[in-house]
mmCIF file of C-alpha atoms and ligand atoms in Angstrom:
data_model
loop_
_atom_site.group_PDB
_atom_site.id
_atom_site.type_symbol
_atom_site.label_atom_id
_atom_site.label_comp_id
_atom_site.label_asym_id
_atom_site.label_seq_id
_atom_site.Cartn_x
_atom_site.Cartn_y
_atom_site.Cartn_z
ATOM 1 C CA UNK A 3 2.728 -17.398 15.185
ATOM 2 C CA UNK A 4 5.375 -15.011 13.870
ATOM 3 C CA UNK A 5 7.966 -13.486 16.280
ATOM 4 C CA UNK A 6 7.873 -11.023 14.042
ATOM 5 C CA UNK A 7 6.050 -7.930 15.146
ATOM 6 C CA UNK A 8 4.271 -5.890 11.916
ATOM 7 C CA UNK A 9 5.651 -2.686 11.212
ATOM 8 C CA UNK A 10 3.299 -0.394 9.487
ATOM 9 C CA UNK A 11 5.197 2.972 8.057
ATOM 10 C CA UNK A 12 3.713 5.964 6.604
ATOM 11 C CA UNK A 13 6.330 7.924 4.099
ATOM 12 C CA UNK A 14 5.332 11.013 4.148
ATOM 13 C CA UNK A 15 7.869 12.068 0.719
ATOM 14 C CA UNK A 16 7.529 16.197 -0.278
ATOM 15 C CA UNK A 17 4.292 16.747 1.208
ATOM 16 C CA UNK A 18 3.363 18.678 4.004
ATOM 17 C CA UNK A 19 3.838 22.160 5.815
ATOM 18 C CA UNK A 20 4.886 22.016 9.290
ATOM 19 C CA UNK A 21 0.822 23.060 10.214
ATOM 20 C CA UNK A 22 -0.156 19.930 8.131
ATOM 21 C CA UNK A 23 2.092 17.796 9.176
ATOM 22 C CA UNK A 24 1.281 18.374 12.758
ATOM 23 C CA UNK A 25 -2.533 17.829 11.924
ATOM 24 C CA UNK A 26 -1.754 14.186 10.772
ATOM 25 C CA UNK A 27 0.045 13.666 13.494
ATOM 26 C CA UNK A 28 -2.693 14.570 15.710
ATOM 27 C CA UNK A 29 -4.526 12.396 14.229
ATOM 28 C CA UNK A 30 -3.081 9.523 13.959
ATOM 29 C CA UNK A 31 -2.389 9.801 17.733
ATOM 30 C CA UNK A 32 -5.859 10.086 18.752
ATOM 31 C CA UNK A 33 -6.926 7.569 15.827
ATOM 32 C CA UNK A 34 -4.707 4.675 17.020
ATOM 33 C CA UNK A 35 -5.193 2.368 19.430
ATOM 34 C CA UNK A 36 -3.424 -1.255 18.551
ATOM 35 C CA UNK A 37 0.057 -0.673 19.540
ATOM 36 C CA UNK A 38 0.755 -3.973 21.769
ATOM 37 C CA UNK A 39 1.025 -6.325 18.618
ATOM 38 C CA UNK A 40 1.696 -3.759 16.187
ATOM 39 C CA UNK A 41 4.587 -0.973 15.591
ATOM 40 C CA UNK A 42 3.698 2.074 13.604
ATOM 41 C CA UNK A 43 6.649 4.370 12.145
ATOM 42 C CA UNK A 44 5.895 8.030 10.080
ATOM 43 C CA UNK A 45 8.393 9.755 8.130
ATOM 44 C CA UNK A 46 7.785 13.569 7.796
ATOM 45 C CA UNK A 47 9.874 15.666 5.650
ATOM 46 C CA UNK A 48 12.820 16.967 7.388
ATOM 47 C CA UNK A 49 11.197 20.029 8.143
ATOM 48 C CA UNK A 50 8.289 18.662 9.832
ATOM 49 C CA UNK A 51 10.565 16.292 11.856
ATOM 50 C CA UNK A 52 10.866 18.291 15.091
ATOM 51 C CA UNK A 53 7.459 19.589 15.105
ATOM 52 C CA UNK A 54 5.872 16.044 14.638
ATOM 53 C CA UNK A 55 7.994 14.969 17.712
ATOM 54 C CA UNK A 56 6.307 17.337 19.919
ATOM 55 C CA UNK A 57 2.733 16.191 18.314
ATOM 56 C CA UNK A 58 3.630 12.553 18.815
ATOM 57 C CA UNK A 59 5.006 13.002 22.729
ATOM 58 C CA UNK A 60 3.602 10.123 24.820
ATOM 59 C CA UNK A 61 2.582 8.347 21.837
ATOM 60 C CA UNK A 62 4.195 5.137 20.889
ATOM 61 C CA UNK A 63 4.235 6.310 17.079
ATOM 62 C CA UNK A 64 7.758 6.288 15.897
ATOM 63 C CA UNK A 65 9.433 8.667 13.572
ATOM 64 C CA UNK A 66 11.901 8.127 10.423
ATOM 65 C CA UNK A 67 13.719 10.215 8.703
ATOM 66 C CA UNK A 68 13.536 9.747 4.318
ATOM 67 C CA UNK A 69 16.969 9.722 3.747
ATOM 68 C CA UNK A 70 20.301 11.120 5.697
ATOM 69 C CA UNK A 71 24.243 11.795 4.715
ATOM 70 C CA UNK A 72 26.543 9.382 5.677
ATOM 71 C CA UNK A 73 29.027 12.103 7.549
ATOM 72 C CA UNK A 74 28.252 13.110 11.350
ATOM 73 C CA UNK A 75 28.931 16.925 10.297
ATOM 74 C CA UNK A 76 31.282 18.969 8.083
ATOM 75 C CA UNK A 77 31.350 21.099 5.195
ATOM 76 C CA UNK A 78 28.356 19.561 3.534
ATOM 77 C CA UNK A 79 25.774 21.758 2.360
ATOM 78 C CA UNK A 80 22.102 21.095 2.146
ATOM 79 C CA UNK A 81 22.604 17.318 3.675
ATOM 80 C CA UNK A 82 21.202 15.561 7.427
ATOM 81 C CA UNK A 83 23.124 13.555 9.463
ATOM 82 C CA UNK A 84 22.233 10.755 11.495
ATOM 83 C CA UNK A 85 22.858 12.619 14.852
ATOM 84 C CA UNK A 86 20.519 15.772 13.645
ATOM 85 C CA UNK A 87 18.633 12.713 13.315
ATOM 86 C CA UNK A 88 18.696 11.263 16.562
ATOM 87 C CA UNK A 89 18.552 14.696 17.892
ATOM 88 C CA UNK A 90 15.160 15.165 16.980
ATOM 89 C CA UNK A 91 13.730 11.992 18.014
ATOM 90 C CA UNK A 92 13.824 9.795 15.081
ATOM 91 C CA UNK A 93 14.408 5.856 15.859
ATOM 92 C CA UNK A 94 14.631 5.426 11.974
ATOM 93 C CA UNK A 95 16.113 5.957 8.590
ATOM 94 C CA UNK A 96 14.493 4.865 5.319
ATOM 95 C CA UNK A 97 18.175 4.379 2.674
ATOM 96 C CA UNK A 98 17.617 3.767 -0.738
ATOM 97 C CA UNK A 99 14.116 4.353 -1.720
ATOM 98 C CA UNK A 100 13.763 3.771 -5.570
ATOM 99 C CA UNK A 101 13.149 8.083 -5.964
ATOM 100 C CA UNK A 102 16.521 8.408 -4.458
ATOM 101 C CA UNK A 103 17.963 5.667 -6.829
ATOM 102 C CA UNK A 104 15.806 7.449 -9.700
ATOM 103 C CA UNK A 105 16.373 10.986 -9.588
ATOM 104 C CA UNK A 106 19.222 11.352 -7.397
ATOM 105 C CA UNK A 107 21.508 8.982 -8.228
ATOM 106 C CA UNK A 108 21.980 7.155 -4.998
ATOM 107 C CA UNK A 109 23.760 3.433 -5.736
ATOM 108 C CA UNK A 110 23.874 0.309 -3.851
ATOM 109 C CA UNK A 111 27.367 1.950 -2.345
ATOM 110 C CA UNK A 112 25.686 5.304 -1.559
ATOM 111 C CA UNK A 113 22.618 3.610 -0.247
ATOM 112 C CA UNK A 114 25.207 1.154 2.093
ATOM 113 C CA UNK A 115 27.132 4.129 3.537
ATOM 114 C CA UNK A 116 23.650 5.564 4.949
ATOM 115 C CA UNK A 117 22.590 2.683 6.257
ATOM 116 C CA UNK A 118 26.513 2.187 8.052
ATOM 117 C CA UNK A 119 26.236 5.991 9.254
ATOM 118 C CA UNK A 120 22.785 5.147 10.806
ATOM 119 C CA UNK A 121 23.813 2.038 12.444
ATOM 120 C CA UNK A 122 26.792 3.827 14.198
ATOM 121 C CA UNK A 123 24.741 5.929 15.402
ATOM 122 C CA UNK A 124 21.830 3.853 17.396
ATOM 123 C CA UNK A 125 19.495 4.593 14.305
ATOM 124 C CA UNK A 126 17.527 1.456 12.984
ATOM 125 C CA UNK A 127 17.433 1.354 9.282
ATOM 126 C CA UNK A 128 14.628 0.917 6.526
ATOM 127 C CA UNK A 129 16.573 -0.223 3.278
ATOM 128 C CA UNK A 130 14.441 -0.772 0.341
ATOM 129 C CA UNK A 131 14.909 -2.140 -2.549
ATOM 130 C CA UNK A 132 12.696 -3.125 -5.499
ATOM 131 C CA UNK A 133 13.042 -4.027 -9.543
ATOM 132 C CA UNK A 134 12.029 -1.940 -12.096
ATOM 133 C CA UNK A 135 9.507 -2.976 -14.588
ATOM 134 C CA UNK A 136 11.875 -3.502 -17.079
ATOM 135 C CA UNK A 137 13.549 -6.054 -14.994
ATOM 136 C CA UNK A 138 10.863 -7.719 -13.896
ATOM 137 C CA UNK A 139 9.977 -8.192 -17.976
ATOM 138 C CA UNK A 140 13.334 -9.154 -18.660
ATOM 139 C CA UNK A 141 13.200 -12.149 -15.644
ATOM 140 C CA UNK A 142 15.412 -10.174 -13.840
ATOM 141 C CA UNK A 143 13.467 -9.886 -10.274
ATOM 142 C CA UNK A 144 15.622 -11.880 -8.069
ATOM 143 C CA UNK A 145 19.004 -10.877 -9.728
ATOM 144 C CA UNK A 146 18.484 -7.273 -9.123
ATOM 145 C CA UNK A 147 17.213 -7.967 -5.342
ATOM 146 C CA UNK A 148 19.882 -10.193 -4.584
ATOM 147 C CA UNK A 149 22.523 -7.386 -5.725
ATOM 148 C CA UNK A 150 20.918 -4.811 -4.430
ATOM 149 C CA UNK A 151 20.294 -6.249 -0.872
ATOM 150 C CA UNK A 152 24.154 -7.720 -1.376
ATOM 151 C CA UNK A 153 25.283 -3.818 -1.559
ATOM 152 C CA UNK A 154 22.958 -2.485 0.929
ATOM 153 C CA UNK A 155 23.842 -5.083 3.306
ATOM 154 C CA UNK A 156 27.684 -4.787 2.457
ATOM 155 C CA UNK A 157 29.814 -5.078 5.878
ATOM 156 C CA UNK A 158 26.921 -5.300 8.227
ATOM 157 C CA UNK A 159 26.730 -8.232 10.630
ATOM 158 C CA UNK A 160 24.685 -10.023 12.723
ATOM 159 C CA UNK A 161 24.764 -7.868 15.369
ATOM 160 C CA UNK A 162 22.792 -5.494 13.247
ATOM 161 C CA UNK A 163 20.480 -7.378 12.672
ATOM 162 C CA UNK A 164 17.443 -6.223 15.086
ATOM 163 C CA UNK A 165 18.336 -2.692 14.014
ATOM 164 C CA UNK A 166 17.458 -3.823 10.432
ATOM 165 C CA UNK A 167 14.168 -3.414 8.438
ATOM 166 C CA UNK A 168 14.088 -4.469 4.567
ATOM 167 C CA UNK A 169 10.971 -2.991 2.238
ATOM 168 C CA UNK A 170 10.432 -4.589 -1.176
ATOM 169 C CA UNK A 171 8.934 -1.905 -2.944
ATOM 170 C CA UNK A 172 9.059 -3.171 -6.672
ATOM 171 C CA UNK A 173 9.259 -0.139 -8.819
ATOM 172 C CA UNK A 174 6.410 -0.084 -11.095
ATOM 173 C CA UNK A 175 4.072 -0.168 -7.935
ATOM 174 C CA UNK A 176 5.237 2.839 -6.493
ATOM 175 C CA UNK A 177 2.643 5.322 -6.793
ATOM 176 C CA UNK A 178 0.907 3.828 -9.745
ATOM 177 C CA UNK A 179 -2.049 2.211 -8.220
ATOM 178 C CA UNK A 180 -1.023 -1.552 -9.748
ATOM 179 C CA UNK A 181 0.159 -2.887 -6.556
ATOM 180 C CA UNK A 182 1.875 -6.307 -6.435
ATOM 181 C CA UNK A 183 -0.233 -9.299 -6.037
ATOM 182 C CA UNK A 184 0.375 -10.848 -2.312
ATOM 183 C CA UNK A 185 1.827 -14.214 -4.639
ATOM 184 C CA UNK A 186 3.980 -11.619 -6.248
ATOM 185 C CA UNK A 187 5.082 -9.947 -3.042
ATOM 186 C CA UNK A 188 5.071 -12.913 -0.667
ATOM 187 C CA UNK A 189 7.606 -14.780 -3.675
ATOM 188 C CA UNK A 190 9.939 -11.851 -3.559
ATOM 189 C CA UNK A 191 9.514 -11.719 0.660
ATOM 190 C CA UNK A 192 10.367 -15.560 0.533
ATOM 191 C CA UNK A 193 13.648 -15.085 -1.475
ATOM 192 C CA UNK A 194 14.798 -12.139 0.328
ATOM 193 C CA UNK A 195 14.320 -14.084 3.785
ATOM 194 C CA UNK A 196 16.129 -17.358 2.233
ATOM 195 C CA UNK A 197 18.557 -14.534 1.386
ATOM 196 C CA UNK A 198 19.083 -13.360 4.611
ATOM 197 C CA UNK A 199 19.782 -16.931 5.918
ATOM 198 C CA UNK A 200 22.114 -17.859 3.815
ATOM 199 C CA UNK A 201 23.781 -14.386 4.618
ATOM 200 C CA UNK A 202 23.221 -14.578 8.580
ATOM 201 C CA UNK A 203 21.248 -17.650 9.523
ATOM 202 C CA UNK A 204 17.821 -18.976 9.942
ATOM 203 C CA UNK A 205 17.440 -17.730 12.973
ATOM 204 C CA UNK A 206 18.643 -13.441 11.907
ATOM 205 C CA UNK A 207 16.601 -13.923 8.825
ATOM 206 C CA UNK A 208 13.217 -15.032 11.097
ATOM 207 C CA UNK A 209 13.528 -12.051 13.029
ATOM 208 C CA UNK A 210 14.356 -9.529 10.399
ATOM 209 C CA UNK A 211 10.808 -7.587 9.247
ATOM 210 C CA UNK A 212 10.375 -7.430 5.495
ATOM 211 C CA UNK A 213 7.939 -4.384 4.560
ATOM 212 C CA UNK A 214 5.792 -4.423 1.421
ATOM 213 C CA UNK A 215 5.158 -1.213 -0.307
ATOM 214 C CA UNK A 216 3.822 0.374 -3.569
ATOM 215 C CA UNK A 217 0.591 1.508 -3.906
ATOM 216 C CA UNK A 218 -0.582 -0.133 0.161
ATOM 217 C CA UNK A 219 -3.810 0.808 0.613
ATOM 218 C CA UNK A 220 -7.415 -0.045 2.790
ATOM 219 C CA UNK A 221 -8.647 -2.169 0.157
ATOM 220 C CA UNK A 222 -5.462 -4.553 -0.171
ATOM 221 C CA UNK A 223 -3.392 -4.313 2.924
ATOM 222 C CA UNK A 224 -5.098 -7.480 4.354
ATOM 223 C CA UNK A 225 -4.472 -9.875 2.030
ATOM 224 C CA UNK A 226 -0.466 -8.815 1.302
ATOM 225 C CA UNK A 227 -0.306 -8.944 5.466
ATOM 226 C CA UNK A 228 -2.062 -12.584 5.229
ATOM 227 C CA UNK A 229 1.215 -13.647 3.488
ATOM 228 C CA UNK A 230 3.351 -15.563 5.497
ATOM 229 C CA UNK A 231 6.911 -13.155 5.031
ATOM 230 C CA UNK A 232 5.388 -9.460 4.386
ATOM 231 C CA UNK A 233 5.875 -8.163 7.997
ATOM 232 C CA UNK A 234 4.300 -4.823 7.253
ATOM 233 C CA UNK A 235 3.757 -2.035 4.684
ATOM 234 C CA UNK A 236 6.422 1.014 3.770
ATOM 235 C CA UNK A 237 2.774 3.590 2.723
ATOM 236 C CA UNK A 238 3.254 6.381 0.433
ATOM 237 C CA UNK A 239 -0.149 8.336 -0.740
ATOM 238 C CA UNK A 240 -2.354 6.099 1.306
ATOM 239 C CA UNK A 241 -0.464 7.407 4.532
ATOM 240 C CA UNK A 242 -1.002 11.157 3.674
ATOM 241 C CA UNK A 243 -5.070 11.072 5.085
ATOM 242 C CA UNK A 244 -5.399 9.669 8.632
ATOM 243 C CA UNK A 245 -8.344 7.698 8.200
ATOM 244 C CA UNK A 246 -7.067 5.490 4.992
ATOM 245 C CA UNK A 247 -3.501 5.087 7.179
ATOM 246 C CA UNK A 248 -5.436 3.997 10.469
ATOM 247 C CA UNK A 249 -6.922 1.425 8.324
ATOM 248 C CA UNK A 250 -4.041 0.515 7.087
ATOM 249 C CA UNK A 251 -2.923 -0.086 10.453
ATOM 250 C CA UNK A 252 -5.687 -1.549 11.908
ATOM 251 C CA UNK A 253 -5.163 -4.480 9.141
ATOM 252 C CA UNK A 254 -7.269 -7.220 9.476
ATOM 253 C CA UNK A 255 -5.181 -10.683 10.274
HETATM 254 P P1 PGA B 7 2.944 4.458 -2.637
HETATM 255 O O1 PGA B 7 4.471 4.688 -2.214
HETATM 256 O O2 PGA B 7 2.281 3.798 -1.451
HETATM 257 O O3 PGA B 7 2.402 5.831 -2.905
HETATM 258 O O4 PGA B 7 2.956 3.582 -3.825
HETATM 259 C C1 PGA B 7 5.175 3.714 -1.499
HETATM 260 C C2 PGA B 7 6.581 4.178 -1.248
HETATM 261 O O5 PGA B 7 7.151 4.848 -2.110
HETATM 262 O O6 PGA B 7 7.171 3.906 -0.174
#
């Protein structure tokens, strides 16, 4: 059995008034019921953050911010740092989703200082990282997730390890509907976790969850979570409707 316990994450991107938002959340508290051998993470926008807390009190539904600035305060308009962060409830912060590397220029060093800011701070991170499908035509696959997880990973240590969650989100699956196949996935997962040991060591890289995501949905989420290294699914539209994200969660093993 793994020691690993799944992690099932709803990423909630631009969608959502605070009214909405709460609705979900409603729902997914009532709609939930396997907790003990499962973890289950949302990530409302920022404005929906506080308001989702109160939905979600007594409910063992965690929240994540998308994204955060690297500084704990200071002359930096329009950003979110991790102690807002904490502030508000959140246990999590997703770094270096491929729309942030896509249309707002975050980089493996931008993407690192997040992660460092939420890690000094008691937040658990989300890092993801995934190849275009460019690269993956080219052969490049495990080059680019080697460097990237090399830059996101820069100067963290053992010790944050349990604080640490990776997602393989492979680009061209995000949002398309041609989600990986669980070989696909579960050979990226594999590398990433041999990766992470010779990084750390067996042991870190055992415990550290590696999430699957792009294009997660009812009708695949069981056979990606029969794979021996995906330890859960980072859900983008599938997670925006209760009942298709309580399925998700309720994956069959
Ligand atoms: P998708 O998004 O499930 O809509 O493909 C996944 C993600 O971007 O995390």
């Amino acid at each position: 059995m793994s020691v690993r316990m799944p992690l099932m994450a709803g990423n909630w991107k631009m969608h959502f008034t605070v009214a909405e938002a709460v609705a979900l959340a409603e729902e997914l508290k009532t709609g939930i019921s396997r907790f003990d051998d499962r973890e289950v993470v949302v990530a409302p926008p920022f404005t929906a953050i506080a308001a989702v807390a109160s939905a979600l009190a007594g409910s063992p539904i965690r929240l994540s911010a998308q994204n955060c600035y690297w500084e704990n305060q200071g002359a930096f308009t329009g950003e979110v740092s991790p102690p807002m962060l904490r502030d508000l409830g959140c246990h999590y912060g997703i770094v270096g989703h491929s729309e942030r590397r896509q249309f707002f220029g975050e980089t493996n060093e931008s993407v690192n200082r997040r992660a460092r800011a939420l890690l000094a701070n008691n937040l658990a991170v989300i890092l993801c990282i995934g190849e275009t499908l460019e690269e993956r035509e080219a052969g490049k696959t495990l080059d680019v997730l080697a460097e990237q997880l090399k830059g996101g990973l820069e100067g963290l240590g053992e010790e944050h390890a349990d604080q640490l969650v990776l997602a393989y989100e492979p680009v061209w699956a995000i949002g398309t509907g041609h989600t990986a196949t669980p070989e696909q996935a579960q050979e990226a997962h594999a590398f990433l976790r041999g990766n992470l040991a010779e990084r750390f060591n067996n042991t870190v890289a055992n415990s550290i969850r590696i999430l699957y995501g792009g294009s997660v949905k009812p009708e695949n989420v069981d056979e990606l979570m029969a794979q021996p290294d995906i330890d859960g699914a980072l859900v983008g539209g599938a997670s925006l409707k209760g009942a298709s994200f309580i399925r998700i969660v309720d994956f069959e093993e």
